[in-house]
PDB file of C-alpha atoms in Angstrom:
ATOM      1  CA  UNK A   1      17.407  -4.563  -9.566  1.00  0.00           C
ATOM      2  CA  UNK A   2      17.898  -5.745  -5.820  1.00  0.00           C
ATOM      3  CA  UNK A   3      17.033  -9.154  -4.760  1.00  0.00           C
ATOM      4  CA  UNK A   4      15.816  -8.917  -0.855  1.00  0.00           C
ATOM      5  CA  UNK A   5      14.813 -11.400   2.044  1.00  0.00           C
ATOM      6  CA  UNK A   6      12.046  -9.378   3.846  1.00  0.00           C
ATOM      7  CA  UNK A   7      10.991 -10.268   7.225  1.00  0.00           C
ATOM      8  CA  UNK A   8       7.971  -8.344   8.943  1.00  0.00           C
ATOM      9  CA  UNK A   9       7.240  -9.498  12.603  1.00  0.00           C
ATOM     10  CA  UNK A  10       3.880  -8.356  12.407  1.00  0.00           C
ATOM     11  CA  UNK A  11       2.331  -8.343   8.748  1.00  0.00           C
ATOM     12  CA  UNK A  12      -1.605  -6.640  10.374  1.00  0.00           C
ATOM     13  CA  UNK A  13       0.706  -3.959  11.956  1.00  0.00           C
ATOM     14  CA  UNK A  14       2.557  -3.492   8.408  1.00  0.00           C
ATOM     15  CA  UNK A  15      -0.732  -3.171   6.988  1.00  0.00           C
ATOM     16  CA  UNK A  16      -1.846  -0.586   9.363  1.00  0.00           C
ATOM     17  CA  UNK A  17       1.222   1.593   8.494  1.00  0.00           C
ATOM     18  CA  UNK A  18       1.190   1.287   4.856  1.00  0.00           C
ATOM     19  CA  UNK A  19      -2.376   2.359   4.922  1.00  0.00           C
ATOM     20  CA  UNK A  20      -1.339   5.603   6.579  1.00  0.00           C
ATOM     21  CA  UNK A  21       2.120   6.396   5.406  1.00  0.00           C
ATOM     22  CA  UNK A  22       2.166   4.941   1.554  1.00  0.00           C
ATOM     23  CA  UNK A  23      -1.237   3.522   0.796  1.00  0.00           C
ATOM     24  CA  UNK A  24      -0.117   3.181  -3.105  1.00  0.00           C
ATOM     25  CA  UNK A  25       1.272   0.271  -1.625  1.00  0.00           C
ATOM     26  CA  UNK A  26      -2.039  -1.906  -1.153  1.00  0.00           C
ATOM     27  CA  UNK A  27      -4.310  -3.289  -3.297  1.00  0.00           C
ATOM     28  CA  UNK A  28      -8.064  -1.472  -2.904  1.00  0.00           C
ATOM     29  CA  UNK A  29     -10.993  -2.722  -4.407  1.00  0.00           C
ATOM     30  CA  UNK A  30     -13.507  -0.718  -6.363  1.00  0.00           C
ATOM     31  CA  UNK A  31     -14.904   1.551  -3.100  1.00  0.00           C
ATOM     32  CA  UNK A  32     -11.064   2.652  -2.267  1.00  0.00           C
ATOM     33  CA  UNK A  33     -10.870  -0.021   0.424  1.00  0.00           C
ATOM     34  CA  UNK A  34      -7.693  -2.059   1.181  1.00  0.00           C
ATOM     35  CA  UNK A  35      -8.406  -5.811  -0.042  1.00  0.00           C
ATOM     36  CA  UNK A  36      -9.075  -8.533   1.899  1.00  0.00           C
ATOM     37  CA  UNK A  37      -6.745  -9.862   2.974  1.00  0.00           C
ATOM     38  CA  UNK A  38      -4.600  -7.498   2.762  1.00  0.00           C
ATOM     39  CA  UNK A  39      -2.164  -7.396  -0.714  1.00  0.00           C
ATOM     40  CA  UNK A  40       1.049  -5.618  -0.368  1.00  0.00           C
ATOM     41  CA  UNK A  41       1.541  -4.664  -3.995  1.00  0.00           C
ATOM     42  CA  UNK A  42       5.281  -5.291  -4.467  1.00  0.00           C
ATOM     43  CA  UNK A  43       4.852  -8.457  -2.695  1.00  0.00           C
ATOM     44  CA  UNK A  44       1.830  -9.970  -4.854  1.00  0.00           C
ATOM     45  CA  UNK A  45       3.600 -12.285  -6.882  1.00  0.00           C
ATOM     46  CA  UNK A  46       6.894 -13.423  -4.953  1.00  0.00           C
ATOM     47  CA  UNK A  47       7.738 -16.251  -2.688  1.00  0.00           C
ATOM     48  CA  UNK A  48       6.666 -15.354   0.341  1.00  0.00           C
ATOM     49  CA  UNK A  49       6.436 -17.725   3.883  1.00  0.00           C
ATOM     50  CA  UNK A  50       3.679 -17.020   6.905  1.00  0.00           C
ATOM     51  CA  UNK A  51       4.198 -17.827  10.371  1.00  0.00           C
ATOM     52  CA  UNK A  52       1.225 -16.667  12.283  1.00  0.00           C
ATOM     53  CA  UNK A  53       1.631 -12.759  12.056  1.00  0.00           C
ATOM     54  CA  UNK A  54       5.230 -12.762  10.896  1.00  0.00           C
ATOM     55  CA  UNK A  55       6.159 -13.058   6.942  1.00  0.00           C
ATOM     56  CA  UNK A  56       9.283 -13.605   4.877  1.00  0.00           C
ATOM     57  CA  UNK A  57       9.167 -12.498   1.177  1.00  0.00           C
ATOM     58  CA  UNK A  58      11.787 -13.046  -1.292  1.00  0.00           C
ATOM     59  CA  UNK A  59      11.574  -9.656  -3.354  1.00  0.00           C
ATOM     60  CA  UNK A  60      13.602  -8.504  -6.521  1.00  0.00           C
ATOM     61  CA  UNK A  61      12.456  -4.585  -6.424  1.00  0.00           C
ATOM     62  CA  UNK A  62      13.712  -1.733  -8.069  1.00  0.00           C
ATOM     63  CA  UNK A  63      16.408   0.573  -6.479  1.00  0.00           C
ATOM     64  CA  UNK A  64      13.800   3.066  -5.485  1.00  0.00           C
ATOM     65  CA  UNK A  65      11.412   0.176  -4.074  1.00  0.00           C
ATOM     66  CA  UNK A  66      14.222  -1.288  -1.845  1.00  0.00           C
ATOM     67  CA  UNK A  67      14.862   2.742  -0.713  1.00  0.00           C
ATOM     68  CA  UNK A  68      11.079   2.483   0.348  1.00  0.00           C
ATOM     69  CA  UNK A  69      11.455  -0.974   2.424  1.00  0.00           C
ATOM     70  CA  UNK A  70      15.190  -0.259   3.719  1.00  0.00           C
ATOM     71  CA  UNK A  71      14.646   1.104   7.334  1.00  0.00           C
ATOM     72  CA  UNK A  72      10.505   0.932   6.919  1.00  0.00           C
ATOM     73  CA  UNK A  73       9.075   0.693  10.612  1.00  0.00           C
ATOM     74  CA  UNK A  74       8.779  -3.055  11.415  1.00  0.00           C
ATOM     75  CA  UNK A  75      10.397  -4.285   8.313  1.00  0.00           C
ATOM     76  CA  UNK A  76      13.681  -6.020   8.373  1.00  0.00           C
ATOM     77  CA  UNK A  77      15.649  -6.729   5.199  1.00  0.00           C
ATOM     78  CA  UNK A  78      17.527  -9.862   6.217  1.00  0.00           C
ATOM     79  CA  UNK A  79      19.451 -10.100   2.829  1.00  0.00           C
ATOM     80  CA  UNK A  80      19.816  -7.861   0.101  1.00  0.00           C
ATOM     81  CA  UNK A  81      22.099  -7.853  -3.047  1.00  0.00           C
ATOM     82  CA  UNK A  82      22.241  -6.602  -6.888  1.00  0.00           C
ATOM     83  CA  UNK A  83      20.163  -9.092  -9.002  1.00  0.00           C
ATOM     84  CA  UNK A  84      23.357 -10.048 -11.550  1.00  0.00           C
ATOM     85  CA  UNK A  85      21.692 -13.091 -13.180  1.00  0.00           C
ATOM     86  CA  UNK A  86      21.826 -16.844 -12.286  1.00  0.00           C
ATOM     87  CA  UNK A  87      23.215 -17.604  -8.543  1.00  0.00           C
ATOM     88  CA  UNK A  88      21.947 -14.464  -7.465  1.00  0.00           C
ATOM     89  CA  UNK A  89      19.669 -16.330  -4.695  1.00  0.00           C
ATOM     90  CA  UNK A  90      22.445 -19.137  -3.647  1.00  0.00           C
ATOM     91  CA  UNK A  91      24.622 -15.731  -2.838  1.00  0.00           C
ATOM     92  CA  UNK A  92      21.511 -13.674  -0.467  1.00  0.00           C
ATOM     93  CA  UNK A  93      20.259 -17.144   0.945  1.00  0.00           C
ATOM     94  CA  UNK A  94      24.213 -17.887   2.141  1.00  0.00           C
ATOM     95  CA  UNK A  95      24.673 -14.347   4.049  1.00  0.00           C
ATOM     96  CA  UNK A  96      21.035 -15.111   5.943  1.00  0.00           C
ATOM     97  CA  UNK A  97      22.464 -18.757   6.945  1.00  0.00           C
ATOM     98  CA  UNK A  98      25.911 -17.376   7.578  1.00  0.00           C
ATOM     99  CA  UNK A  99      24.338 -14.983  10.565  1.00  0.00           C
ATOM    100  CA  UNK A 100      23.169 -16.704  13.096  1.00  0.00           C
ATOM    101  CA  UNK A 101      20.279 -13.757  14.322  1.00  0.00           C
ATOM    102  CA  UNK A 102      19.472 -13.777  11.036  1.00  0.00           C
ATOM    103  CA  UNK A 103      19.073 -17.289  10.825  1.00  0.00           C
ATOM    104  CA  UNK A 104      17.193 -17.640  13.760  1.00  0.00           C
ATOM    105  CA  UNK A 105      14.454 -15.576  12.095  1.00  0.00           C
ATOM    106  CA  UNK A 106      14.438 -16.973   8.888  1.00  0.00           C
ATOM    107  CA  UNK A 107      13.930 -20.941  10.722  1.00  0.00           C
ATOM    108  CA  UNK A 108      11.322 -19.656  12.723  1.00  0.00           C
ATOM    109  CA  UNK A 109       9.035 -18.111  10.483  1.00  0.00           C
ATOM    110  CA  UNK A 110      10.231 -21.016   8.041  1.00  0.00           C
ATOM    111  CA  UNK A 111      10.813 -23.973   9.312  1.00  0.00           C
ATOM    112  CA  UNK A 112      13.055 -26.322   7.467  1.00  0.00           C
ATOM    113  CA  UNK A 113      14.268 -29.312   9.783  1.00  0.00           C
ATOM    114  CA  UNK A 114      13.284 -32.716   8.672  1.00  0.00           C
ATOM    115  CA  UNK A 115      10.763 -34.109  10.932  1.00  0.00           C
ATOM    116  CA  UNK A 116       8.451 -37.817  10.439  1.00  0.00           C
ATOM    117  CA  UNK A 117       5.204 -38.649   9.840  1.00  0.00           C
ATOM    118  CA  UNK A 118       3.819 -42.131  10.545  1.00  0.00           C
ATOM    119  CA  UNK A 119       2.097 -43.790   7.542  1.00  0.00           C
ATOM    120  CA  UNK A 120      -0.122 -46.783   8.161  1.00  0.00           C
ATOM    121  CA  UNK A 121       0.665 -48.566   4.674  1.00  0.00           C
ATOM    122  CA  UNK A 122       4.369 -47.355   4.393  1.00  0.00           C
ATOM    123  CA  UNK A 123       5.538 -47.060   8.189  1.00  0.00           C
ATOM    124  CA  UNK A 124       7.542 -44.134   8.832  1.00  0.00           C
ATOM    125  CA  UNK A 125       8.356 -41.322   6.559  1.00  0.00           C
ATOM    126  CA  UNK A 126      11.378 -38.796   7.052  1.00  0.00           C
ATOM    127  CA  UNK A 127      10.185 -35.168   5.324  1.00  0.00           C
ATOM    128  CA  UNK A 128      12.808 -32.955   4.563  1.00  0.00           C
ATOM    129  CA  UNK A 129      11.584 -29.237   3.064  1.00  0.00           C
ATOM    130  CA  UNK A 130      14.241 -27.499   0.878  1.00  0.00           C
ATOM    131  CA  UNK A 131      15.579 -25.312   3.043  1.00  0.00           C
ATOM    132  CA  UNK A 132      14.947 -22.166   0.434  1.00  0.00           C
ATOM    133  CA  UNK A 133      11.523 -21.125   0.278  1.00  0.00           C
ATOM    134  CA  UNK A 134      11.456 -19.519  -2.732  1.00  0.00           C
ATOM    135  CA  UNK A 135      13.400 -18.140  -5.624  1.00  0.00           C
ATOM    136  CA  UNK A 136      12.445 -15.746  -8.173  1.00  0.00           C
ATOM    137  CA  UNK A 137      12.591 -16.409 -11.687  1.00  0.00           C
ATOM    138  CA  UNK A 138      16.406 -16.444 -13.529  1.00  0.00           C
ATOM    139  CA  UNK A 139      18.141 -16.064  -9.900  1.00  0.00           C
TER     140      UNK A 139
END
């Protein structure tokens, strides 16, 4: 298994493709129609991020899945790696912050700096998001 950081500028665009060039890869309803929204079937149940049209998934897909996303028109795999167990995600997440293009994209499209919030009880409050967004299961 390979564990992937996906990034897809424009997710409606991505959409459009897969409906044309490998429509296996959406979710239809009962007429043949692609779902609304739209459900990217190897995507349905990992971590994913949205940041207006642009999405990040964190993806553990078979060797022939990650054939199908590596070099897919406006798909960019930011990380990938074999899934070997525990510490699997430290190891991907560490070569996206390591690169700093890479990094650039992942902090846009999920932002991670603390920022504050004012609180009218408590004064304020520092927030500070994990700066993962997600990690599948056993990694």
């Amino acid at each position: 298994m390979i564990d992937a950081i996906i990034y897809v500028a424009d997710f409606p665009a991505l959409v459009a493709y897969l409906d044309e060039h490998y429509p296996d890869l959406l979710a239809r309803d009962e007429n043949g129609d692609t779902t609304q929204p739209p459900v990217v079937t190897g995507f349905a149940r990992t971590p994913a991020v949205v940041n207006g049209n642009e999405l990040m998934i964190y993806a553990r897909l078979s060797e022939s899945d990650a054939d199908i996303w590596r070099g897919m028109e406006g798909v960019t795999i930011l990380a990938e790696a074999e899934f070997v167990g525990k510490g699997a995600a430290d190891t991907l997440y560490q070569s996206v912050f390591d690169n700093a293009d890479k990094y650039a994209i992942y902090s846009r499209v999920y932002p991670h700096d603390p920022y504050e919030i004012e609180d009218q009880e408590i004064g304020t409050i520092t927030i500070t998001p994990p700066k993962k967004f997600g990690i599948m299961a056993g990694a």
